[in-house]
mmCIF file of C-alpha atoms and ligand atoms in Angstrom:
data_model
loop_
_atom_site.group_PDB
_atom_site.id
_atom_site.type_symbol
_atom_site.label_atom_id
_atom_site.label_comp_id
_atom_site.label_asym_id
_atom_site.label_seq_id
_atom_site.Cartn_x
_atom_site.Cartn_y
_atom_site.Cartn_z
ATOM 1 C CA MET A 1 95.481 61.785 43.772
ATOM 2 C CA ARG A 2 93.618 64.363 46.341
ATOM 3 C CA LYS A 3 91.207 62.410 48.153
ATOM 4 C CA PRO A 4 87.814 64.675 48.064
ATOM 5 C CA VAL A 5 86.284 66.008 51.322
ATOM 6 C CA ILE A 6 82.830 66.641 51.986
ATOM 7 C CA ALA A 7 81.955 68.466 55.087
ATOM 8 C CA GLY A 8 78.935 69.447 56.374
ATOM 9 C CA ASN A 9 78.461 72.328 58.715
ATOM 10 C CA TRP A 10 75.570 72.435 60.981
ATOM 11 C CA LYS A 11 76.146 76.088 62.081
ATOM 12 C CA MET A 12 73.869 76.833 65.120
ATOM 13 C CA TYR A 13 71.281 74.001 64.422
ATOM 14 C CA LYS A 14 70.165 71.184 66.220
ATOM 15 C CA LEU A 15 69.943 70.168 70.037
ATOM 16 C CA ILE A 16 72.089 67.366 71.273
ATOM 17 C CA GLY A 17 69.420 64.561 70.811
ATOM 18 C CA GLU A 18 68.694 65.666 67.007
ATOM 19 C CA SER A 19 72.424 65.913 66.324
ATOM 20 C CA ILE A 20 72.788 62.451 67.513
ATOM 21 C CA GLU A 21 69.819 61.320 65.679
ATOM 22 C CA SER A 22 71.338 62.811 62.305
ATOM 23 C CA ALA A 23 74.667 61.578 62.732
ATOM 24 C CA VAL A 24 73.443 58.211 63.437
ATOM 25 C CA SER A 25 71.112 57.985 60.548
ATOM 26 C CA LEU A 26 74.048 59.436 58.297
ATOM 27 C CA LYS A 27 76.276 56.540 59.081
ATOM 28 C CA PRO A 28 74.742 53.865 56.886
ATOM 29 C CA LEU A 29 73.820 56.340 53.815
ATOM 30 C CA VAL A 30 77.494 57.041 53.522
ATOM 31 C CA ALA A 31 79.151 53.840 54.598
ATOM 32 C CA ASN A 32 80.541 52.964 51.144
ATOM 33 C CA ALA A 33 81.654 56.307 50.439
ATOM 34 C CA PHE A 34 85.665 55.320 49.942
ATOM 35 C CA HIS A 35 86.137 58.045 47.612
ATOM 36 C CA ALA A 36 85.821 60.917 50.258
ATOM 37 C CA GLU A 37 86.250 61.610 53.410
ATOM 38 C CA VAL A 38 83.155 62.393 55.384
ATOM 39 C CA ILE A 39 83.045 65.365 58.000
ATOM 40 C CA ILE A 40 80.264 66.820 59.999
ATOM 41 C CA ALA A 41 80.738 69.821 62.324
ATOM 42 C CA PRO A 42 77.982 69.917 65.185
ATOM 43 C CA VAL A 43 77.740 72.675 67.480
ATOM 44 C CA TYR A 44 80.185 72.439 70.569
ATOM 45 C CA THR A 45 77.976 71.215 73.121
ATOM 46 C CA ALA A 46 77.004 67.972 70.914
ATOM 47 C CA LEU A 47 80.511 67.257 69.761
ATOM 48 C CA ARG A 48 81.342 64.510 72.516
ATOM 49 C CA SER A 49 77.999 62.349 71.956
ATOM 50 C CA VAL A 50 78.168 62.822 68.311
ATOM 51 C CA ALA A 51 81.942 61.607 68.085
ATOM 52 C CA ASP A 52 80.979 58.911 70.551
ATOM 53 C CA ARG A 53 78.300 57.495 68.199
ATOM 54 C CA LEU A 54 80.520 57.766 65.349
ATOM 55 C CA ASP A 55 83.408 56.088 66.807
ATOM 56 C CA GLY A 56 84.594 53.255 64.071
ATOM 57 C CA SER A 57 82.512 54.669 61.269
ATOM 58 C CA ASN A 58 84.167 56.557 58.123
ATOM 59 C CA ILE A 59 82.589 59.992 59.282
ATOM 60 C CA LYS A 60 85.050 62.442 61.221
ATOM 61 C CA VAL A 61 83.889 65.007 63.299
ATOM 62 C CA ALA A 62 84.808 68.835 63.277
ATOM 63 C CA ALA A 63 84.127 71.763 65.353
ATOM 64 C CA GLN A 64 82.915 75.098 63.899
ATOM 65 C CA ASN A 65 85.519 77.372 65.541
ATOM 66 C CA CYS A 66 88.308 77.274 68.218
ATOM 67 C CA SER A 67 90.341 79.786 70.615
ATOM 68 C CA VAL A 68 93.634 81.248 69.455
ATOM 69 C CA GLN A 69 95.395 79.444 72.451
ATOM 70 C CA ASN A 70 95.961 76.323 73.653
ATOM 71 C CA GLU A 71 97.024 77.048 76.952
ATOM 72 C CA PHE A 72 94.277 76.842 79.628
ATOM 73 C CA GLY A 73 93.638 80.347 80.880
ATOM 74 C CA ALA A 74 91.142 83.018 81.854
ATOM 75 C CA LEU A 75 89.074 83.311 78.903
ATOM 76 C CA THR A 76 85.420 83.028 79.817
ATOM 77 C CA GLY A 77 83.412 81.253 76.761
ATOM 78 C CA GLU A 78 86.407 80.007 74.595
ATOM 79 C CA ILE A 79 87.038 76.496 73.777
ATOM 80 C CA ALA A 80 90.950 75.703 72.997
ATOM 81 C CA PRO A 81 91.458 73.447 70.319
ATOM 82 C CA VAL A 82 93.093 70.997 72.619
ATOM 83 C CA MET A 83 89.693 70.676 74.391
ATOM 84 C CA ILE A 84 88.108 70.017 71.084
ATOM 85 C CA LYS A 85 90.688 67.436 70.207
ATOM 86 C CA ASP A 86 89.532 65.804 73.552
ATOM 87 C CA ALA A 87 85.935 66.057 72.501
ATOM 88 C CA GLY A 88 86.650 63.537 69.808
ATOM 89 C CA CYS A 89 87.361 65.946 67.021
ATOM 90 C CA SER A 90 89.742 65.492 64.194
ATOM 91 C CA HIS A 91 89.113 68.774 62.361
ATOM 92 C CA VAL A 92 87.973 72.560 62.999
ATOM 93 C CA ILE A 93 86.643 74.771 60.953
ATOM 94 C CA ILE A 94 88.447 78.208 61.049
ATOM 95 C CA GLY A 95 87.425 81.741 59.654
ATOM 96 C CA HIS A 96 83.966 80.813 58.415
ATOM 97 C CA SER A 97 82.480 84.072 56.686
ATOM 98 C CA GLU A 98 79.738 84.039 59.602
ATOM 99 C CA ARG A 99 82.500 84.098 62.221
ATOM 100 C CA ARG A 100 84.373 86.950 60.225
ATOM 101 C CA GLN A 101 81.036 88.886 59.553
ATOM 102 C CA PHE A 102 79.279 88.569 62.934
ATOM 103 C CA PHE A 103 82.194 88.172 65.444
ATOM 104 C CA ALA A 104 84.656 90.484 63.953
ATOM 105 C CA GLU A 105 87.506 87.601 63.085
ATOM 106 C CA THR A 106 90.009 88.821 61.002
ATOM 107 C CA ASP A 107 92.943 87.171 59.007
ATOM 108 C CA GLU A 108 95.135 87.766 62.030
ATOM 109 C CA THR A 109 92.775 85.957 64.237
ATOM 110 C CA VAL A 110 92.370 83.138 61.750
ATOM 111 C CA ASN A 111 96.025 82.796 61.579
ATOM 112 C CA ARG A 112 96.174 82.506 65.456
ATOM 113 C CA LYS A 113 93.553 79.954 65.482
ATOM 114 C CA VAL A 114 95.173 77.930 62.441
ATOM 115 C CA LYS A 115 98.604 77.629 64.623
ATOM 116 C CA ALA A 116 96.934 76.717 67.666
ATOM 117 C CA ALA A 117 94.417 74.173 66.034
ATOM 118 C CA LEU A 118 97.623 72.658 64.394
ATOM 119 C CA GLY A 119 99.363 72.825 67.633
ATOM 120 C CA ALA A 120 96.625 70.577 69.187
ATOM 121 C CA GLY A 121 96.987 68.095 66.576
ATOM 122 C CA LEU A 122 93.622 69.237 64.680
ATOM 123 C CA ILE A 123 93.204 69.616 60.802
ATOM 124 C CA ALA A 124 92.279 73.130 60.143
ATOM 125 C CA ILE A 125 89.653 73.769 57.449
ATOM 126 C CA VAL A 126 90.648 77.516 56.596
ATOM 127 C CA CYS A 127 87.440 79.131 55.168
ATOM 128 C CA VAL A 128 88.053 82.355 52.471
ATOM 129 C CA GLY A 129 85.836 83.858 50.165
ATOM 130 C CA GLU A 130 84.899 87.154 48.659
ATOM 131 C CA ASP A 131 81.545 89.163 49.377
ATOM 132 C CA LEU A 132 79.490 90.600 46.732
ATOM 133 C CA ALA A 133 80.723 94.050 46.616
ATOM 134 C CA SER A 134 84.443 92.656 45.628
ATOM 135 C CA ARG A 135 82.951 90.190 42.959
ATOM 136 C CA ASP A 136 80.932 92.884 41.493
ATOM 137 C CA ALA A 137 84.204 95.254 41.567
ATOM 138 C CA GLY A 138 86.137 92.275 40.109
ATOM 139 C CA THR A 139 88.698 92.477 43.082
ATOM 140 C CA GLN A 140 87.763 88.773 44.399
ATOM 141 C CA ASN A 141 91.264 87.040 43.446
ATOM 142 C CA VAL A 142 93.185 89.911 45.149
ATOM 143 C CA VAL A 143 90.642 89.662 48.232
ATOM 144 C CA VAL A 144 91.041 85.998 48.380
ATOM 145 C CA GLU A 145 94.804 86.105 47.978
ATOM 146 C CA GLU A 146 94.941 88.365 51.078
ATOM 147 C CA GLN A 147 93.003 86.029 53.059
ATOM 148 C CA VAL A 148 94.885 82.998 52.168
ATOM 149 C CA ILE A 149 98.480 84.740 52.606
ATOM 150 C CA ALA A 150 97.695 86.383 55.778
ATOM 151 C CA GLY A 151 95.611 83.322 57.354
ATOM 152 C CA LEU A 152 98.268 80.868 56.489
ATOM 153 C CA ASN A 153 101.112 83.262 57.591
ATOM 154 C CA GLY A 154 104.397 81.310 58.610
ATOM 155 C CA LEU A 155 103.117 77.753 58.173
ATOM 156 C CA THR A 156 105.500 75.301 57.042
ATOM 157 C CA VAL A 157 105.566 72.771 54.395
ATOM 158 C CA SER A 158 104.680 70.322 57.024
ATOM 159 C CA ASP A 159 101.999 72.310 58.521
ATOM 160 C CA MET A 160 100.436 72.790 55.323
ATOM 161 C CA GLU A 161 99.625 68.769 55.108
ATOM 162 C CA ARG A 162 97.236 69.607 58.070
ATOM 163 C CA ILE A 163 95.343 72.541 56.158
ATOM 164 C CA ILE A 164 92.273 72.264 53.696
ATOM 165 C CA ILE A 165 91.010 75.562 52.363
ATOM 166 C CA ALA A 166 87.482 76.221 51.712
ATOM 167 C CA TYR A 167 86.604 78.619 49.322
ATOM 168 C CA GLU A 168 83.436 80.092 50.017
ATOM 169 C CA PRO A 169 82.189 83.302 48.074
ATOM 170 C CA VAL A 170 80.034 85.171 50.563
ATOM 171 C CA TRP A 171 77.354 86.104 48.052
ATOM 172 C CA ALA A 172 76.677 82.096 47.390
ATOM 173 C CA ILE A 173 76.241 81.127 51.193
ATOM 174 C CA GLY A 174 72.870 80.484 52.041
ATOM 175 C CA THR A 175 71.518 82.368 49.502
ATOM 176 C CA GLY A 176 70.795 79.639 46.982
ATOM 177 C CA ARG A 177 73.120 81.312 44.493
ATOM 178 C CA THR A 178 75.765 78.916 43.502
ATOM 179 C CA ALA A 179 79.279 79.936 42.052
ATOM 180 C CA THR A 180 79.230 78.442 38.607
ATOM 181 C CA PRO A 181 81.691 75.450 38.028
ATOM 182 C CA VAL A 182 83.544 77.768 35.937
ATOM 183 C CA GLN A 183 83.808 80.747 38.833
ATOM 184 C CA ALA A 184 84.773 77.883 40.977
ATOM 185 C CA GLN A 185 87.410 76.236 39.015
ATOM 186 C CA GLU A 186 89.121 80.006 38.463
ATOM 187 C CA MET A 187 89.352 80.785 41.989
ATOM 188 C CA HIS A 188 90.440 77.376 43.109
ATOM 189 C CA ALA A 189 93.249 77.436 40.372
ATOM 190 C CA HIS A 190 94.143 80.741 41.729
ATOM 191 C CA ILE A 191 94.564 79.249 45.179
ATOM 192 C CA ARG A 192 96.622 76.445 44.092
ATOM 193 C CA HIS A 193 98.862 78.837 42.209
ATOM 194 C CA LEU A 194 99.235 81.142 45.079
ATOM 195 C CA ILE A 195 100.139 78.029 47.477
ATOM 196 C CA ALA A 196 102.794 76.895 44.658
ATOM 197 C CA ALA A 197 104.506 80.219 44.992
ATOM 198 C CA THR A 198 104.541 80.266 48.663
ATOM 199 C CA HIS A 199 105.167 76.450 49.601
ATOM 200 C CA GLY A 200 105.981 74.876 46.379
ATOM 201 C CA ASN A 201 104.124 72.703 43.708
ATOM 202 C CA GLN A 202 104.344 69.437 45.995
ATOM 203 C CA VAL A 203 102.019 71.328 48.765
ATOM 204 C CA ALA A 204 99.927 72.992 46.243
ATOM 205 C CA GLU A 205 99.189 69.887 44.346
ATOM 206 C CA ALA A 206 98.519 67.747 47.808
ATOM 207 C CA LEU A 207 96.224 70.530 49.059
ATOM 208 C CA ARG A 208 92.450 69.994 49.211
ATOM 209 C CA ILE A 209 90.395 73.113 48.262
ATOM 210 C CA LEU A 210 86.653 72.718 48.904
ATOM 211 C CA TYR A 211 83.916 74.751 47.190
ATOM 212 C CA GLY A 212 81.256 76.138 49.623
ATOM 213 C CA GLY A 213 77.959 78.106 49.202
ATOM 214 C CA SER A 214 74.751 76.421 48.239
ATOM 215 C CA VAL A 215 76.097 73.126 47.531
ATOM 216 C CA LYS A 216 73.303 70.700 47.067
ATOM 217 C CA PRO A 217 72.905 67.188 45.494
ATOM 218 C CA GLU A 218 71.934 68.718 42.398
ATOM 219 C CA ASN A 219 74.690 70.743 41.806
ATOM 220 C CA ILE A 220 77.587 68.691 43.735
ATOM 221 C CA ALA A 221 78.538 66.515 40.584
ATOM 222 C CA GLU A 222 79.181 69.639 38.196
ATOM 223 C CA LEU A 223 81.457 71.299 40.978
ATOM 224 C CA MET A 224 83.394 68.038 41.607
ATOM 225 C CA ALA A 225 83.874 67.767 37.783
ATOM 226 C CA CYS A 226 86.111 70.838 38.347
ATOM 227 C CA GLU A 227 89.837 70.084 38.171
ATOM 228 C CA ASP A 228 90.717 71.962 41.237
ATOM 229 C CA VAL A 229 87.571 71.442 43.220
ATOM 230 C CA ASP A 230 88.370 68.812 45.915
ATOM 231 C CA GLY A 231 85.172 68.733 47.708
ATOM 232 C CA ALA A 232 82.501 70.746 49.309
ATOM 233 C CA LEU A 233 81.638 72.717 52.665
ATOM 234 C CA VAL A 234 78.192 72.110 53.210
ATOM 235 C CA GLY A 235 75.867 74.213 55.158
ATOM 236 C CA GLY A 236 71.950 73.909 54.832
ATOM 237 C CA ALA A 237 72.034 70.910 52.574
ATOM 238 C CA SER A 238 73.775 69.146 55.307
ATOM 239 C CA LEU A 239 71.108 69.187 57.924
ATOM 240 C CA SER A 240 69.272 66.424 56.613
ATOM 241 C CA ALA A 241 71.442 63.146 56.410
ATOM 242 C CA GLU A 242 69.480 62.076 53.007
ATOM 243 C CA SER A 243 70.528 65.341 51.558
ATOM 244 C CA PHE A 244 73.858 65.127 52.829
ATOM 245 C CA ALA A 245 74.688 61.660 51.794
ATOM 246 C CA GLY A 246 73.126 62.606 48.292
ATOM 247 C CA ILE A 247 75.986 65.042 48.159
ATOM 248 C CA VAL A 248 78.621 62.695 49.530
ATOM 249 C CA ASN A 249 77.701 60.040 47.180
ATOM 250 C CA TYR A 250 77.734 62.280 44.330
ATOM 251 C CA THR A 251 79.717 59.501 42.146
ATOM 252 C CA GLY A 252 75.940 57.812 41.994
HETATM 253 P P1 LIG B 1 75.390 77.086 52.451
HETATM 254 O O1 LIG B 1 76.643 77.185 53.637
HETATM 255 O O2 LIG B 1 75.949 75.575 51.958
HETATM 256 O O3 LIG B 1 74.105 76.915 53.206
HETATM 257 O O4 LIG B 1 75.562 77.872 51.554
HETATM 258 C C1 LIG B 1 77.547 77.079 53.367
HETATM 259 C C2 LIG B 1 78.539 77.392 54.305
HETATM 260 O O5 LIG B 1 78.528 78.520 54.976
HETATM 261 O O6 LIG B 1 79.509 76.818 54.976
#
């Protein structure tokens, strides 16, 4: 049985005070969510304060990005995975489509970041997903396949225990347009088959594959009902503690 993961990506929202407030209000709302792992990803500057407030709770903290290297160095503005770990995080989101689109991240940099994150003892939430043009052209499977293969290139079977994949079709992110459960299930099953081919059945069966793109309290249950959907990466609807808790507590 794969334990579902519900992760909130706060993107570039909330100052430190608001981040602490949201995290603290979330705590009691998800305290009984034993069915899932709950993660929030605040901005870098709020990580330490939020992680301190959540210490001893069932909510884990993730960063939204990391550098490609763990060694200290002259890389102005970068944050090494080891520093993210030091700030109290257990997870890091890598290769989000906004990073790929606005900050020129490629499958190659994603792969380097994943390796650096694993090297620091973090769990990597690796994002993949096709854009609208690929979906319209019917090439979504090939696009996502390339991202998965290149992004996870060189990872061993034991590395894969520390990988979570998030399938986020770009056309569904922040648009209010969610993939249908059928579309999500098709892609998740495709990714799982792919991982079975590259890393074996056991790894594929254990791998959590999250769906992301306009997930809300209203649509989480139908997505979670899909066999290969193991959780969600939530943007907009994770900003309010109440709505995020509504997603975490989808089982009713
Ligand atoms: P959204 O964002 O839930 O606002 O669509 C999802 C994401 O970007 O991870």
